[in-house]
PDB file of C-alpha atoms in Angstrom:
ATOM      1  CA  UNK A   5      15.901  17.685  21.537  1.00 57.00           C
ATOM      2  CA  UNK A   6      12.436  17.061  20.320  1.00 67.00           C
ATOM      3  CA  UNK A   7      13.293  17.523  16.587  1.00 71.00           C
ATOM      4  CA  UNK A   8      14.385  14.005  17.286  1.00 72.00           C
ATOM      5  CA  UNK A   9      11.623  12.407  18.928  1.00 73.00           C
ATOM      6  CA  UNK A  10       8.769  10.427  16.879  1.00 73.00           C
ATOM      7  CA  UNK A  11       5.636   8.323  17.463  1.00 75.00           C
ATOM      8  CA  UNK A  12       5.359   5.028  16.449  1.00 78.00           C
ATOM      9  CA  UNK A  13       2.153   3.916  15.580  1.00 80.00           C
ATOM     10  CA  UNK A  14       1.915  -0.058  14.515  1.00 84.00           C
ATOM     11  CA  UNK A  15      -0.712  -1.557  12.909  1.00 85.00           C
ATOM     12  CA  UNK A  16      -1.029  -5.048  12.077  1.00 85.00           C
ATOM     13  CA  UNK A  17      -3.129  -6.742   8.881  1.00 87.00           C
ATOM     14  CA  UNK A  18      -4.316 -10.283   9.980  1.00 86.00           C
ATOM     15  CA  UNK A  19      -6.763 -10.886   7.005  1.00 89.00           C
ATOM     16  CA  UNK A  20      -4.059 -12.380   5.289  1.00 89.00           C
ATOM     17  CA  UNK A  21      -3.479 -16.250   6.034  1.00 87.00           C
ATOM     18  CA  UNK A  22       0.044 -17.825   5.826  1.00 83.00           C
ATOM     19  CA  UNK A  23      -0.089 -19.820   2.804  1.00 83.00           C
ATOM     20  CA  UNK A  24      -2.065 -17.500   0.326  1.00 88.00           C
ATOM     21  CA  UNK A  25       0.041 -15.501  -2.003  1.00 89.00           C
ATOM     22  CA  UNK A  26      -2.979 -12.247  -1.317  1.00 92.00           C
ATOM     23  CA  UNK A  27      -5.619 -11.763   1.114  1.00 92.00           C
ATOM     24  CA  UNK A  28      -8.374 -13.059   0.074  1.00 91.00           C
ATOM     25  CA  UNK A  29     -10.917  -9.762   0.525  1.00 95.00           C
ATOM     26  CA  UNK A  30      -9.937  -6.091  -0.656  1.00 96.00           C
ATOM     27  CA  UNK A  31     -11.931  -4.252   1.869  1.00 96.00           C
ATOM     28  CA  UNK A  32      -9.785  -5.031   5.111  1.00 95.00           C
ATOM     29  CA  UNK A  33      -6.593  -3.923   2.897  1.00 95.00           C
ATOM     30  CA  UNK A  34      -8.709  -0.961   2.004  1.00 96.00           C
ATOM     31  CA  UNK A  35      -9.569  -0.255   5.833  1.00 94.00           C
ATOM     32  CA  UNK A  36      -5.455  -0.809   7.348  1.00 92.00           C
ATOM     33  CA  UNK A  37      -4.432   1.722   4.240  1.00 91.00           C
ATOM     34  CA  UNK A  38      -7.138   4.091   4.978  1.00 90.00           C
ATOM     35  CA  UNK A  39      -5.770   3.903   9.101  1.00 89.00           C
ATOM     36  CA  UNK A  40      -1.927   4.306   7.750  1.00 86.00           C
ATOM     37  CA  UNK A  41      -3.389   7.469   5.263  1.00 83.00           C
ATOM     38  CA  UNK A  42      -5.353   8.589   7.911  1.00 83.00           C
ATOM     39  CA  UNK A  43      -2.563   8.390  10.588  1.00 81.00           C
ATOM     40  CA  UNK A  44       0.504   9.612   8.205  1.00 76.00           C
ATOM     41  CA  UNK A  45      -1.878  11.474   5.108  1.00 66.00           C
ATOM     42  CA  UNK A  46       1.133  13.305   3.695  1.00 64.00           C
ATOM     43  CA  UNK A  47       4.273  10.333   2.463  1.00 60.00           C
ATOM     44  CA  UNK A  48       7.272  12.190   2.620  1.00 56.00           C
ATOM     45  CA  UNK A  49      10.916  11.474   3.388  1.00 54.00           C
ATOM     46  CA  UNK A  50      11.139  13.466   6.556  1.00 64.00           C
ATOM     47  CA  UNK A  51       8.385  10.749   8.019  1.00 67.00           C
ATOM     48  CA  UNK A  52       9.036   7.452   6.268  1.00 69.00           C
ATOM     49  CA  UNK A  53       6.562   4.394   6.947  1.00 73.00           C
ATOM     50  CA  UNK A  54       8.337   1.148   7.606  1.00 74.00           C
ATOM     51  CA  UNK A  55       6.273  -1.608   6.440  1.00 78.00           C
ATOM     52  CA  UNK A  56       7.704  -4.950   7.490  1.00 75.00           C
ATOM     53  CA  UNK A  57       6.208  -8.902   6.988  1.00 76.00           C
ATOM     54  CA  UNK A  58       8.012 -12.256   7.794  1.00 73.00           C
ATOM     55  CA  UNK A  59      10.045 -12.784   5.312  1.00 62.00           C
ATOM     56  CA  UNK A  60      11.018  -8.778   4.514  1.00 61.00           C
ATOM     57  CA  UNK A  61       9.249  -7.919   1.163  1.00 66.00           C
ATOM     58  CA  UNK A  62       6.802 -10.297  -0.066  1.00 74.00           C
ATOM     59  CA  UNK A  63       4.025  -8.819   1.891  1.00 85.00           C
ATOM     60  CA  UNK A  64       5.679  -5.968   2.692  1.00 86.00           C
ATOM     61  CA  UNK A  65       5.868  -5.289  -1.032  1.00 86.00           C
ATOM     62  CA  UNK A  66       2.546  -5.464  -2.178  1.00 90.00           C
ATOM     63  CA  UNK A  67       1.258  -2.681   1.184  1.00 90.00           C
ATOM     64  CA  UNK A  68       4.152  -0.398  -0.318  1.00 89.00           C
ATOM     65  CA  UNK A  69       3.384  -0.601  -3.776  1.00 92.00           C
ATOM     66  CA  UNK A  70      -0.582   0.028  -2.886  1.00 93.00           C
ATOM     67  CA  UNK A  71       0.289   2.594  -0.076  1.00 90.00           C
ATOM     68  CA  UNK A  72       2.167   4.393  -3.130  1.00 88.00           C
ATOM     69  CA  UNK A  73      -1.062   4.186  -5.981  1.00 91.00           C
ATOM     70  CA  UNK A  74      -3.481   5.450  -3.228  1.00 89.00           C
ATOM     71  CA  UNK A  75      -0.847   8.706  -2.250  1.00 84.00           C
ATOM     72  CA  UNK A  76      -0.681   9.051  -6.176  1.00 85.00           C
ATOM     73  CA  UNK A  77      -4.551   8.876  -6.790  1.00 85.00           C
ATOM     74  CA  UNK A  78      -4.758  12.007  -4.250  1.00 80.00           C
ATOM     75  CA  UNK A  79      -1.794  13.798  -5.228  1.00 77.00           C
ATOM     76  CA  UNK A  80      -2.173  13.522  -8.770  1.00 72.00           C
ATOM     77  CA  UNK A  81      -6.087  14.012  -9.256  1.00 68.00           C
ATOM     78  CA  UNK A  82      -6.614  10.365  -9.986  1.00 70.00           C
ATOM     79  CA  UNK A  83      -3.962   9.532 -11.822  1.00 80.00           C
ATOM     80  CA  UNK A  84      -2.816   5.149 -11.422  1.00 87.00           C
ATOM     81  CA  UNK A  85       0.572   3.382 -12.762  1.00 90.00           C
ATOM     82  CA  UNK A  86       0.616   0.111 -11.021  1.00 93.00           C
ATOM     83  CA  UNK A  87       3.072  -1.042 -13.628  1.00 92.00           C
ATOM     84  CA  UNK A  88       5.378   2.070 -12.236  1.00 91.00           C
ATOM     85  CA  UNK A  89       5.175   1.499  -9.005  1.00 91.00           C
ATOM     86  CA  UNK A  90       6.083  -1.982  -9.171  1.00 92.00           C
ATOM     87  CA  UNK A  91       9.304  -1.367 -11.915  1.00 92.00           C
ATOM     88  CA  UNK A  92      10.493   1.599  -9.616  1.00 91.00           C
ATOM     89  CA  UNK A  93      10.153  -0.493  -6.506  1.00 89.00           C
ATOM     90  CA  UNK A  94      11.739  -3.591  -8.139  1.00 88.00           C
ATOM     91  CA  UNK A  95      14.872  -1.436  -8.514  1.00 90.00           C
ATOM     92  CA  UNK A  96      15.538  -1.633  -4.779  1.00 87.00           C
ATOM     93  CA  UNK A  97      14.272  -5.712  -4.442  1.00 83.00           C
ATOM     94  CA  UNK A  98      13.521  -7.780  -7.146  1.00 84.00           C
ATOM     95  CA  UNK A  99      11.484  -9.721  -5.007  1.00 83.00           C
ATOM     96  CA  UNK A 100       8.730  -7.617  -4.337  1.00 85.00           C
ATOM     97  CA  UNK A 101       5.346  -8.387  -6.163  1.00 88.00           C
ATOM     98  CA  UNK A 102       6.336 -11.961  -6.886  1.00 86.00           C
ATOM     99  CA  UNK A 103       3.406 -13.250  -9.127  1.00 90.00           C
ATOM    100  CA  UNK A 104       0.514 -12.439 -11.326  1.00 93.00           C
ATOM    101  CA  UNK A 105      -2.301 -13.177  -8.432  1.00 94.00           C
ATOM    102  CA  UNK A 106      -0.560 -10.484  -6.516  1.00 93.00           C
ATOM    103  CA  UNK A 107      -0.897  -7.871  -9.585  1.00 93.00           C
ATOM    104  CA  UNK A 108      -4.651  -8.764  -9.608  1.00 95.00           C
ATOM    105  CA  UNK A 109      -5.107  -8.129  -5.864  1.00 96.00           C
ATOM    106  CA  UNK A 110      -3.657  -4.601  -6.690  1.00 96.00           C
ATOM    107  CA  UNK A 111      -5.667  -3.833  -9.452  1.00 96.00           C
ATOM    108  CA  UNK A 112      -8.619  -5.376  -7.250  1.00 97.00           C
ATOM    109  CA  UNK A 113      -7.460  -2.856  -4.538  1.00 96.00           C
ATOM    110  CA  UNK A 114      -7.101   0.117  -6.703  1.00 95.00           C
ATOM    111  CA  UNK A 115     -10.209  -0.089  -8.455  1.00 93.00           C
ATOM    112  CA  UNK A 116     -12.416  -0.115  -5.098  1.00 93.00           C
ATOM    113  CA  UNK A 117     -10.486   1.917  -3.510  1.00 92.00           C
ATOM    114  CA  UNK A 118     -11.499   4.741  -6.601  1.00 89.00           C
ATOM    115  CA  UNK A 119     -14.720   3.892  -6.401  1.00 89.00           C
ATOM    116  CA  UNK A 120     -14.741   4.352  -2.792  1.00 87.00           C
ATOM    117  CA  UNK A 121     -13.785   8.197  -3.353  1.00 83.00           C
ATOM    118  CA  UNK A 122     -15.041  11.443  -4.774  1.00 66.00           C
ATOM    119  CA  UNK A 123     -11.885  11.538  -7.255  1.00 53.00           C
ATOM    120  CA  UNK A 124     -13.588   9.041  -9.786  1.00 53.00           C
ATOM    121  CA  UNK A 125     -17.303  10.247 -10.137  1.00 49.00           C
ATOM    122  CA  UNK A 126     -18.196   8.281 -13.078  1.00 48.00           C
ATOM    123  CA  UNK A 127     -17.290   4.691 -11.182  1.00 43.00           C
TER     124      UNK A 127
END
C-alpha cells in the first residue's frame, strides 16, 4: 500500500569537528537547515524528521531545537522563544543543549538566519 511508503532523504553536517561543543561558523548550519526546510517545509507529525548524532542528543539537540525556531519564525510571522524550545524539549531529555556556548550558537543562528529573510525588514 503506498500510504505506507516514504523517502528518506539524509543529509549529513560535517562543519562541526569532534571536540567542539558548536560549529564554529553559522552559515553552513544555516545552509543544512535551509536543505531540511527546503526538502520537508511543512514539520508535522504525519512526516517526522529524525535527527540523529553520535552520542543521541547532544548534537542532535541543538539541529532540533534550531529546526523548531526557524518553523516558528515562518509560522508565526517572526515570532522566536529559544528559551521555549529548549524547556519543552528538555522535557523529553535533559541532556539536550548541554551548555551556555551552545545557547550562543543558537542565538548566533537565529539572528542570521532573520536577517537572511524578508520576515525581519528592519535587520
Amino acid at each position: 500500500d503506498e500510504d505506507y511508503l516514504t523517502t528518506i532523504r539524509q543529509f549529513e553536517f560535517l562543519a562541526w569537528r569532534e571536540d567542539e561543543d558548536t560549529p564554529i561558523a553559522v552559515q553552513p548550519m544555516l545552509d543544512i537547515l535551509e536543505a531540511v526546510n527546503k526538502w520537508q517545509p511543512h514539520l508535522s507529525e504525519t512526516r517526522p524528521i529524525l535527527i540523529h548524532c553520535e552520542s543521541g542528543y547532544r548534537r542532535s539537540g541543538l539541529v532540533a531545537v534550531l529546526l523548531n525556531e526557524v518553523h516558528r519564525v515562518q509560522d508565526n510571522k517572526g515570532q522566536i522563544n529559544i528559551v521555549d524550545s529548549v524547556k519543552t524539549m528538555k522535557q523529553r531529555n535533559k541532556d539536550i543543549v548541554q551548555n551556555p556556548a551552545q545557547f550562543r550558537y543558537i542565538y548566533d543562528v537565529m539572528q542570521e538566519h532573520v536577517k537572511q529573510i524578508d520576515v525581519y525588514q528592519n535587520l
